[in-house]
Short mmCIF file of N, CA and C in Angstrom, two decimals:
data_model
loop_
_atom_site.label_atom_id
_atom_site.label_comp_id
_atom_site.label_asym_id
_atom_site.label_seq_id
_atom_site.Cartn_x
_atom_site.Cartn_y
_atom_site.Cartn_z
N UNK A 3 -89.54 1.54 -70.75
CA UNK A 3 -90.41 0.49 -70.25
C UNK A 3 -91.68 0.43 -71.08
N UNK A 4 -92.08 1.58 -71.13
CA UNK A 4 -93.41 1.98 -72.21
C UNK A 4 -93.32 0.59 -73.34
N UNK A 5 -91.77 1.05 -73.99
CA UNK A 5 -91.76 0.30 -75.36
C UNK A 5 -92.29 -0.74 -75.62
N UNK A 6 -91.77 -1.70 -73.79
CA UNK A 6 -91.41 -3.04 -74.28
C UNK A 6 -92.91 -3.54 -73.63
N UNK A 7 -93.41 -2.84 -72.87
CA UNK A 7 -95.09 -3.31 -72.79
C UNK A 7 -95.65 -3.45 -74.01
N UNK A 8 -95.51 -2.29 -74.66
CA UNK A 8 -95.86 -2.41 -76.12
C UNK A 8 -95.64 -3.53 -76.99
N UNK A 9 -94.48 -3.96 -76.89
CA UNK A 9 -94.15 -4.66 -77.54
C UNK A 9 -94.41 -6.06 -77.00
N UNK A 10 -94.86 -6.49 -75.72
CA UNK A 10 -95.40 -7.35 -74.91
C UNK A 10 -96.95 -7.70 -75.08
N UNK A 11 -97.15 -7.05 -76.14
CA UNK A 11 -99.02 -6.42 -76.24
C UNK A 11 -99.58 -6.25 -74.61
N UNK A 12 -98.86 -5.55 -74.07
CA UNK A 12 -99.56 -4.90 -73.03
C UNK A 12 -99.85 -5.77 -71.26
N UNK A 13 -98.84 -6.84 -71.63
CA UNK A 13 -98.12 -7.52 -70.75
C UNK A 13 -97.12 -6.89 -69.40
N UNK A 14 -97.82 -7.12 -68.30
CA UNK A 14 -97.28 -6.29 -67.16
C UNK A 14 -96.01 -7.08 -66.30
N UNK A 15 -94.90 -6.11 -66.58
CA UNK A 15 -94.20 -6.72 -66.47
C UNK A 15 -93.35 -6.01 -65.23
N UNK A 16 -92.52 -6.78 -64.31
CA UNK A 16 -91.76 -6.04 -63.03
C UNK A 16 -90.62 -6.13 -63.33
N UNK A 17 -89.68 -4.88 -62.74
CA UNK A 17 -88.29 -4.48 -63.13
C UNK A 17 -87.81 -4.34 -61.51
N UNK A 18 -86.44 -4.96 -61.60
CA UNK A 18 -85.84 -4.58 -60.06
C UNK A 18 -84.79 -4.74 -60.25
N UNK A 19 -84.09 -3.71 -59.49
CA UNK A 19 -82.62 -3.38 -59.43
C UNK A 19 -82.08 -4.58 -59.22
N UNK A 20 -80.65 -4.85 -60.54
CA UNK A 20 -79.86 -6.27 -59.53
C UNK A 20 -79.11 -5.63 -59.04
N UNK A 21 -78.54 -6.95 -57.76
CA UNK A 21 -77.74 -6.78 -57.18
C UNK A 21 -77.00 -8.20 -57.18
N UNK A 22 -75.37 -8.08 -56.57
CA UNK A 22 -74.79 -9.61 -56.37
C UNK A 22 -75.40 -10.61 -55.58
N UNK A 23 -75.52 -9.27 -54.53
CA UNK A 23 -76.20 -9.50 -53.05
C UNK A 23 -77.87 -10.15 -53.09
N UNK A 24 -78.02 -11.55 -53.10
CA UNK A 24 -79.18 -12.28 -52.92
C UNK A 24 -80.55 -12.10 -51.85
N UNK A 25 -79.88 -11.11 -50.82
CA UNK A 25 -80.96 -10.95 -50.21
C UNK A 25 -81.30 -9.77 -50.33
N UNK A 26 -80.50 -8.60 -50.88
CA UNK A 26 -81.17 -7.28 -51.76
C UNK A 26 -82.34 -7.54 -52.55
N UNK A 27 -81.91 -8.53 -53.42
CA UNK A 27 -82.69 -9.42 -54.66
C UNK A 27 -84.14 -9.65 -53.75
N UNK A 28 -84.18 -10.67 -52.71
CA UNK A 28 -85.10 -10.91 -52.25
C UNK A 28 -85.94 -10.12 -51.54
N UNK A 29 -85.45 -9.22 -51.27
CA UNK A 29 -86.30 -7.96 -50.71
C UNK A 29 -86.68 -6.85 -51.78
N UNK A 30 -86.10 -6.95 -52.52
CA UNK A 30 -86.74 -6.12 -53.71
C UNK A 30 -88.03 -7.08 -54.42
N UNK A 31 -88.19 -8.22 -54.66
CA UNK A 31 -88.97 -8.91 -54.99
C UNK A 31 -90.24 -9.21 -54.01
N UNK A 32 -90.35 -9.23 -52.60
CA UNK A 32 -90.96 -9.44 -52.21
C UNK A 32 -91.98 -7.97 -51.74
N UNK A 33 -91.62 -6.95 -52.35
CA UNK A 33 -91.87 -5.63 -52.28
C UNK A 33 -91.40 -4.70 -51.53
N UNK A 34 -92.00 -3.49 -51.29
CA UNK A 34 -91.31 -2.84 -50.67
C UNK A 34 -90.92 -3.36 -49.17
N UNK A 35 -90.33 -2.12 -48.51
CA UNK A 35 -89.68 -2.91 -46.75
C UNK A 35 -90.65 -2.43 -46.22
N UNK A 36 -91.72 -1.65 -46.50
CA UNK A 36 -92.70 -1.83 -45.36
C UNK A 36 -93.66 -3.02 -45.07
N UNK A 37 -93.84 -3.92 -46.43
CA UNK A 37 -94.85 -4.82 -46.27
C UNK A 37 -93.79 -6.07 -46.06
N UNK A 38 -92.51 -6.22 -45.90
CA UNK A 38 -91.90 -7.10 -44.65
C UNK A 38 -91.40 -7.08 -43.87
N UNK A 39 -91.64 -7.61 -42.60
CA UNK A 39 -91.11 -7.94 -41.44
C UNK A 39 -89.62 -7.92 -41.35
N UNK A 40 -89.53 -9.48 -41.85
CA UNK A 40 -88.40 -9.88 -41.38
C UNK A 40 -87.97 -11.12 -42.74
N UNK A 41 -86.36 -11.18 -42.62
CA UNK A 41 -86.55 -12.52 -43.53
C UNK A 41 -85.18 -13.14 -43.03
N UNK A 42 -85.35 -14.33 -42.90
CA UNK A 42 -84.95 -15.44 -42.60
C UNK A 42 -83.61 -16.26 -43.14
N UNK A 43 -82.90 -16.26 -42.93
CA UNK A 43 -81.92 -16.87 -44.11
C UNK A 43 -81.39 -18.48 -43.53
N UNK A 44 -81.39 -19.67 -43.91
CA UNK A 44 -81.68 -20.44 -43.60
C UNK A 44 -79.53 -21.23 -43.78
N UNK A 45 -79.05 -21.66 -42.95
CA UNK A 45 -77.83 -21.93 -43.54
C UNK A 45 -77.46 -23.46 -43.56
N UNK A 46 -76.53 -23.63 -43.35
CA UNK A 46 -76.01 -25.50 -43.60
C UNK A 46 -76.22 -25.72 -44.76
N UNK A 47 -75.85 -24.85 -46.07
CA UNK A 47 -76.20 -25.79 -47.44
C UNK A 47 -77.39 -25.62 -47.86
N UNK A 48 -78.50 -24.84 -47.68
CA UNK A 48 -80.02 -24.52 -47.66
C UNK A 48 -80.00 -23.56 -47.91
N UNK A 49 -80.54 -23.43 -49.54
CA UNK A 49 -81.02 -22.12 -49.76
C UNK A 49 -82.25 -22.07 -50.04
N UNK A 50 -82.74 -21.53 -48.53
CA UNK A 50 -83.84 -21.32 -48.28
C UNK A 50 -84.38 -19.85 -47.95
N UNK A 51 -85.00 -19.25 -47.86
CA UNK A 51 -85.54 -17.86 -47.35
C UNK A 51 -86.63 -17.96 -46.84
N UNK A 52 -87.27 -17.52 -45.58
CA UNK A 52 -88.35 -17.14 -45.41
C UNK A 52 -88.59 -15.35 -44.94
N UNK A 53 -89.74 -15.21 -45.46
CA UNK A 53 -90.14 -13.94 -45.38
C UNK A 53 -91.68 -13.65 -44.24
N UNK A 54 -91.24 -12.86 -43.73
CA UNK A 54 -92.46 -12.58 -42.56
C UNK A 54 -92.97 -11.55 -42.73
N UNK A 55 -94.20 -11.74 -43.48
CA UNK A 55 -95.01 -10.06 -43.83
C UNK A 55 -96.47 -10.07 -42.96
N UNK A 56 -97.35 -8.64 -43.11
CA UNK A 56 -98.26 -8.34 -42.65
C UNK A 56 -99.34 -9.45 -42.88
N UNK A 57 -99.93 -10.04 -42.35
CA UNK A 57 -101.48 -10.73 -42.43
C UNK A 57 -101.74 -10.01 -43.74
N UNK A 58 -101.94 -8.85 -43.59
CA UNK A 58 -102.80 -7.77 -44.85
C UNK A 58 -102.37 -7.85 -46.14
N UNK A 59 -100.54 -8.28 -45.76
CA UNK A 59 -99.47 -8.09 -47.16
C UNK A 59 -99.76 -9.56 -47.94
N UNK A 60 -100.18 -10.17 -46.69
CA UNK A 60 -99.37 -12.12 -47.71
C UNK A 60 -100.12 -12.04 -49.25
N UNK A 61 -101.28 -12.09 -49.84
CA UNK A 61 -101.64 -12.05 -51.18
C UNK A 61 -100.76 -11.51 -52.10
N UNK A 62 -100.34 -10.50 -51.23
CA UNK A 62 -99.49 -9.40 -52.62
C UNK A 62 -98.14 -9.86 -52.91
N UNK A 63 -97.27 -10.32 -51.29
CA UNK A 63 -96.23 -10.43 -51.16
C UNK A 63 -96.31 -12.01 -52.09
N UNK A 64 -97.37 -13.22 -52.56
CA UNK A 64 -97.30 -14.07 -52.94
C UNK A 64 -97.55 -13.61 -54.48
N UNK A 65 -98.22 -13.15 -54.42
CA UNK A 65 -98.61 -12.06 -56.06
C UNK A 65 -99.86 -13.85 -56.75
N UNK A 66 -100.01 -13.00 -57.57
CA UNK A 66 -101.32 -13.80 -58.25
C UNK A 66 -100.76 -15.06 -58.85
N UNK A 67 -101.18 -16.56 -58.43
CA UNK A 67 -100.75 -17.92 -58.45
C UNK A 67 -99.59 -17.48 -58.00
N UNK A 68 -99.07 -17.30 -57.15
CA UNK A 68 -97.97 -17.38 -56.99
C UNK A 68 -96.43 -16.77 -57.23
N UNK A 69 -96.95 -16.05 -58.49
CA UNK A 69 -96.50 -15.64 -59.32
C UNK A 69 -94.83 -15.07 -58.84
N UNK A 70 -95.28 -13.66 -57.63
CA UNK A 70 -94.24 -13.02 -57.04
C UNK A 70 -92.77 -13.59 -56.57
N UNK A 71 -93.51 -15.04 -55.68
CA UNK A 71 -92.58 -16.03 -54.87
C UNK A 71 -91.93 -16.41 -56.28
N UNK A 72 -92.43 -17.18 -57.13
CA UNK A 72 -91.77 -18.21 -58.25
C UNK A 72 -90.70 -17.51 -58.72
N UNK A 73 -90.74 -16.03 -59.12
CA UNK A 73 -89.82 -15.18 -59.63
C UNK A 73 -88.44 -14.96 -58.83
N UNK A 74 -89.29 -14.25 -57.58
CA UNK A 74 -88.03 -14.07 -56.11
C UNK A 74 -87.30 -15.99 -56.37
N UNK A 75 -87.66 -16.85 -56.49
CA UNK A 75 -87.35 -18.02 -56.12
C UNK A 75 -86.39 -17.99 -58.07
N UNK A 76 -87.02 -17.97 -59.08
CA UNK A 76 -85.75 -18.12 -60.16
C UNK A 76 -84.77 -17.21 -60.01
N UNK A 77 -85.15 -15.95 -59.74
CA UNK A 77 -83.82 -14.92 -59.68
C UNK A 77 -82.83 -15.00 -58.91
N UNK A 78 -83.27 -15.56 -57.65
CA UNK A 78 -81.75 -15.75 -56.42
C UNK A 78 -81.59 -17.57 -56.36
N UNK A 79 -82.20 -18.58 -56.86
CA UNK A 79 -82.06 -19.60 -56.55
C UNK A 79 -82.34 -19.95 -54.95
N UNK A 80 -82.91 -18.81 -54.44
CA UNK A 80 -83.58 -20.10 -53.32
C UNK A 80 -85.01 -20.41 -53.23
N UNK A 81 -85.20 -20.79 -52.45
CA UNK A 81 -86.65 -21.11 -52.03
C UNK A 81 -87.02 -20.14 -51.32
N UNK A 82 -88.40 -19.89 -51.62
CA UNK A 82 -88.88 -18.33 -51.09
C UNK A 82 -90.20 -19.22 -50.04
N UNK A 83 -89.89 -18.80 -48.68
CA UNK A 83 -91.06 -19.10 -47.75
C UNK A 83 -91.66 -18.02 -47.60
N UNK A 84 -92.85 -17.96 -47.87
CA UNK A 84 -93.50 -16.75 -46.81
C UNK A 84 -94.46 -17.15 -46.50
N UNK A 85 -94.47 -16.31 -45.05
CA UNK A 85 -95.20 -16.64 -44.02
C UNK A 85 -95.90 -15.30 -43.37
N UNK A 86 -97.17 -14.90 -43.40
CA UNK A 86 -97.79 -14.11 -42.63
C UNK A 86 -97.92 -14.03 -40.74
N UNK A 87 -97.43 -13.29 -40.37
CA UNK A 87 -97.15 -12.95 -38.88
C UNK A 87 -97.75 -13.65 -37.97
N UNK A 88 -98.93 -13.95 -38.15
CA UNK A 88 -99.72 -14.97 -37.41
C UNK A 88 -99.48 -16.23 -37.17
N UNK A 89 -98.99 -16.52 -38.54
CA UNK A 89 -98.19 -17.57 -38.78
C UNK A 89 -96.75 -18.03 -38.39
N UNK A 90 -95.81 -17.10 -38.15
CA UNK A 90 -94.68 -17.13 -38.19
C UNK A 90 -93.51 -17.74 -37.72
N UNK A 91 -94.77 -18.63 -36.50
CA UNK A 91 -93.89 -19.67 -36.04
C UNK A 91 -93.71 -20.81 -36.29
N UNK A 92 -94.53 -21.24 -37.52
CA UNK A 92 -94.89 -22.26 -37.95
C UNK A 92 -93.94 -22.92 -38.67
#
């Protein structure tokens, strides 16, 4: 991993186990299982996800612009909701 930072000029980059399984994917992306709840799987043709994390987690679990979701959202092809607990019924 060293290398390829290096070779990234020092570009931080995230690594996660694949799997076939899409919602492995999405829970590895959205971080660890303590900072989510719950997640959502949306069916009828909708690939959708929502994710229910801590009030405390949502910044991280969204990562900087967005960044975290956009990724979770190219790697499995769905749509990544998240939603902080307070929120959750929304």
């Amino acid at each position: 991993v060293a290398a390829i930072v290096e070779e990234l000029h020092g570009e931080k980059i995230d690594i996660i186990k694949y799997s076939e399984d899409s919602r492995r994917v999405h829970r590895r992306c959205a971080g660890p299982p303590p900072m989510w709840r719950r997640c959502v799987w949306r069916q009828r043709g909708a690939r959708v996800c929502r994710v229910i994390v801590p009030d405390d987690q949502l910044s991280l679990a969204i990562g900087k612009e967005g960044q975290n979701a956009r990724l979770a959202a190219r790697l499995t092809g769905y749509k990544i909701d998240i939603k902080p607990v307070s929120r959750a019924d929304e």
